[in-house]
Short mmCIF file of C-alpha atoms in Angstrom, two decimals:
data_model
loop_
_atom_site.label_atom_id
_atom_site.label_comp_id
_atom_site.label_asym_id
_atom_site.label_seq_id
_atom_site.Cartn_x
_atom_site.Cartn_y
_atom_site.Cartn_z
CA UNK S 1 -70.41 65.69 14.79
CA UNK S 2 -73.65 65.10 12.93
CA UNK S 3 -74.59 61.46 12.34
CA UNK S 4 -77.07 60.79 9.61
CA UNK S 5 -79.74 58.19 10.26
CA UNK S 6 -78.40 55.99 7.43
CA UNK S 7 -74.93 56.04 9.04
CA UNK S 8 -76.27 55.22 12.51
CA UNK S 9 -78.14 52.18 11.20
CA UNK S 10 -75.39 50.89 8.95
CA UNK S 11 -74.24 47.34 9.52
CA UNK S 12 -70.78 46.43 10.77
CA UNK S 13 -67.74 47.03 8.62
CA UNK S 14 -66.11 43.64 8.46
CA UNK S 15 -62.90 42.72 6.72
CA UNK S 16 -62.61 39.60 4.63
CA UNK S 17 -60.15 38.27 7.24
CA UNK S 18 -62.72 38.72 10.04
CA UNK S 19 -65.33 36.82 8.06
CA UNK S 20 -62.88 34.03 7.14
CA UNK S 21 -61.89 33.73 10.81
CA UNK S 22 -65.54 33.30 11.80
CA UNK S 23 -66.05 30.66 9.08
CA UNK S 24 -62.86 28.86 10.16
CA UNK S 25 -64.01 28.70 13.80
CA UNK S 26 -67.27 27.01 12.86
CA UNK S 27 -67.45 23.48 11.45
CA UNK S 28 -70.95 23.00 10.03
CA UNK S 29 -72.47 24.57 6.92
CA UNK S 30 -75.46 24.15 4.66
CA UNK S 31 -74.27 23.48 1.11
CA UNK S 32 -76.81 24.22 -1.64
CA UNK S 33 -76.69 23.21 -5.28
CA UNK S 34 -79.06 22.37 -8.12
CA UNK S 35 -79.83 19.09 -9.83
CA UNK S 36 -79.35 18.56 -13.56
CA UNK S 37 -83.07 19.35 -13.94
CA UNK S 38 -82.61 22.64 -12.09
CA UNK S 39 -84.25 21.58 -8.81
CA UNK S 40 -82.71 23.15 -5.69
CA UNK S 41 -81.13 20.92 -3.06
CA UNK S 42 -79.27 21.59 0.16
CA UNK S 43 -77.67 19.48 2.85
CA UNK S 44 -75.41 19.86 5.82
CA UNK S 45 -71.68 19.27 5.70
CA UNK S 46 -68.89 19.26 8.25
CA UNK S 47 -65.97 21.21 6.87
CA UNK S 48 -62.65 22.85 7.48
CA UNK S 49 -61.03 25.92 5.97
CA UNK S 50 -57.56 25.96 4.45
CA UNK S 51 -55.89 28.38 2.05
CA UNK S 52 -58.98 30.39 1.09
CA UNK S 53 -61.18 27.34 0.46
CA UNK S 54 -63.73 25.31 2.38
CA UNK S 55 -63.32 21.51 2.24
CA UNK S 56 -65.83 18.76 3.01
CA UNK S 57 -65.77 15.00 2.46
CA UNK S 58 -68.82 13.40 0.84
CA UNK S 59 -69.72 9.96 -0.49
CA UNK S 60 -68.71 9.60 -4.15
CA UNK S 61 -72.18 8.36 -5.10
CA UNK S 62 -74.05 11.04 -3.10
CA UNK S 63 -76.37 13.61 -4.64
CA UNK S 64 -73.92 16.29 -3.55
CA UNK S 65 -71.05 14.73 -5.48
CA UNK S 66 -73.14 14.03 -8.60
CA UNK S 67 -74.82 17.44 -8.82
CA UNK S 68 -71.82 19.50 -7.80
CA UNK S 69 -69.65 17.59 -10.25
CA UNK S 70 -72.06 18.41 -13.07
CA UNK S 71 -72.31 22.16 -12.44
CA UNK S 72 -69.86 23.40 -9.80
CA UNK S 73 -71.94 26.37 -8.69
CA UNK S 74 -72.96 26.29 -5.03
CA UNK S 75 -74.23 28.48 -2.24
CA UNK S 76 -73.09 28.07 1.35
CA UNK S 77 -74.58 29.26 4.62
CA UNK S 78 -72.62 28.90 7.83
CA UNK S 79 -74.75 29.26 10.98
CA UNK S 80 -72.73 30.45 13.96
CA UNK S 81 -74.47 29.74 17.22
CA UNK S 82 -74.45 32.26 20.00
CA UNK S 83 -74.04 30.69 23.39
CA UNK S 84 -74.18 31.86 26.95
CA UNK S 85 -76.94 31.90 29.53
CA UNK S 86 -79.41 33.82 27.38
CA UNK S 87 -79.41 31.03 24.77
CA UNK S 88 -80.89 28.63 27.32
CA UNK S 89 -83.70 31.05 28.21
CA UNK S 90 -84.55 32.84 24.96
CA UNK S 91 -84.64 31.66 21.35
CA UNK S 92 -81.58 33.39 19.95
CA UNK S 93 -81.04 33.06 16.21
CA UNK S 94 -77.57 32.15 15.02
CA UNK S 95 -75.33 34.59 13.22
CA UNK S 96 -74.95 33.59 9.57
CA UNK S 97 -72.37 33.92 6.85
CA UNK S 98 -73.53 33.15 3.30
CA UNK S 99 -71.69 33.16 0.01
CA UNK S 100 -71.75 31.86 -3.54
CA UNK S 101 -68.92 29.64 -4.56
CA UNK S 102 -67.34 27.48 -7.19
CA UNK S 103 -66.98 23.86 -6.13
CA UNK S 104 -64.44 21.38 -7.39
CA UNK S 105 -64.43 17.65 -6.66
CA UNK S 106 -61.16 15.95 -5.71
CA UNK S 107 -60.20 12.33 -5.21
CA UNK S 108 -59.42 10.81 -1.83
CA UNK S 109 -55.75 11.81 -2.28
CA UNK S 110 -56.76 15.35 -1.28
CA UNK S 111 -57.16 14.05 2.29
CA UNK S 112 -53.38 14.04 2.59
CA UNK S 113 -52.85 17.26 0.62
CA UNK S 114 -54.99 19.49 2.90
CA UNK S 115 -53.75 19.70 6.49
CA UNK S 116 -56.32 18.37 8.98
CA UNK S 117 -58.79 17.17 6.37
CA UNK S 118 -58.25 13.47 7.12
CA UNK S 119 -59.70 13.93 10.63
CA UNK S 120 -63.11 14.70 9.09
CA UNK S 121 -63.38 11.23 7.58
CA UNK S 122 -63.79 8.07 9.68
CA UNK S 123 -61.08 5.50 8.88
CA UNK S 124 -63.59 3.03 7.42
CA UNK S 125 -64.73 5.65 4.86
CA UNK S 126 -61.29 6.94 3.98
CA UNK S 127 -60.97 4.87 0.80
CA UNK S 128 -64.45 5.78 -0.40
CA UNK S 129 -64.91 9.53 -0.28
CA UNK S 130 -64.85 12.53 -2.56
CA UNK S 131 -63.52 15.87 -1.40
CA UNK S 132 -65.53 18.98 -2.22
CA UNK S 133 -63.49 22.19 -2.36
CA UNK S 134 -65.53 25.41 -2.33
CA UNK S 135 -63.88 28.70 -3.26
CA UNK S 136 -66.08 31.69 -2.39
CA UNK S 137 -66.70 34.26 -5.10
CA UNK S 138 -68.14 37.76 -4.98
CA UNK S 139 -69.16 38.79 -1.47
CA UNK S 140 -69.74 37.33 1.95
CA UNK S 141 -73.20 38.28 3.24
CA UNK S 142 -73.36 38.26 7.02
CA UNK S 143 -76.06 38.67 9.62
CA UNK S 144 -75.20 39.38 13.23
CA UNK S 145 -71.45 38.97 12.83
CA UNK S 146 -69.61 41.70 14.70
CA UNK S 147 -72.71 43.21 16.33
CA UNK S 148 -74.04 42.94 19.89
CA UNK S 149 -76.79 40.42 20.50
CA UNK S 150 -79.54 43.02 20.97
CA UNK S 151 -78.57 44.72 17.71
CA UNK S 152 -79.60 41.57 15.84
CA UNK S 153 -83.20 42.72 16.25
CA UNK S 154 -82.43 45.49 13.75
CA UNK S 155 -81.71 44.03 10.29
CA UNK S 156 -80.09 47.23 9.03
CA UNK S 157 -77.52 47.11 11.85
CA UNK S 158 -76.98 43.36 11.60
CA UNK S 159 -76.38 42.88 7.87
CA UNK S 160 -73.04 43.34 6.17
CA UNK S 161 -71.62 42.63 2.76
CA UNK S 162 -67.89 42.05 2.52
CA UNK S 163 -65.88 41.33 -0.64
CA UNK S 164 -64.22 37.93 -0.76
CA UNK S 165 -60.48 38.48 -0.81
#
């Protein structure tokens, strides 16, 4: 069998399910959006995944809620830390999953509608939160997911693009 160089260096072939499983096993993401004036902003959120969406609770008067409510277009990056002994000795970058999405704001009632979501919000903030639902669109772009640690040194072998399904 002859293997072309482009085939040997191709990134992993990941299914949408494999990417969703990796996103679901993490709990922290960087959520990016733009202000009404077009300035970029990003901040961290703790989230959970349910039914093909990512959910996070934010303060109703936060920049996230105001800007996302005005536009609805977001970008998300989920860093997935690699552990083990090597992580304590060498600086090992995290795997990442990034995607564009459409965000919708929901009232506090969504806490009861999405299984497990209420555990993300401390009881004292339960009456004063807004739920951000992010539905990915287009493709997941991954780095390092499904490849051995040493392969992450080679961008061509580490990158993958998987349709959102």
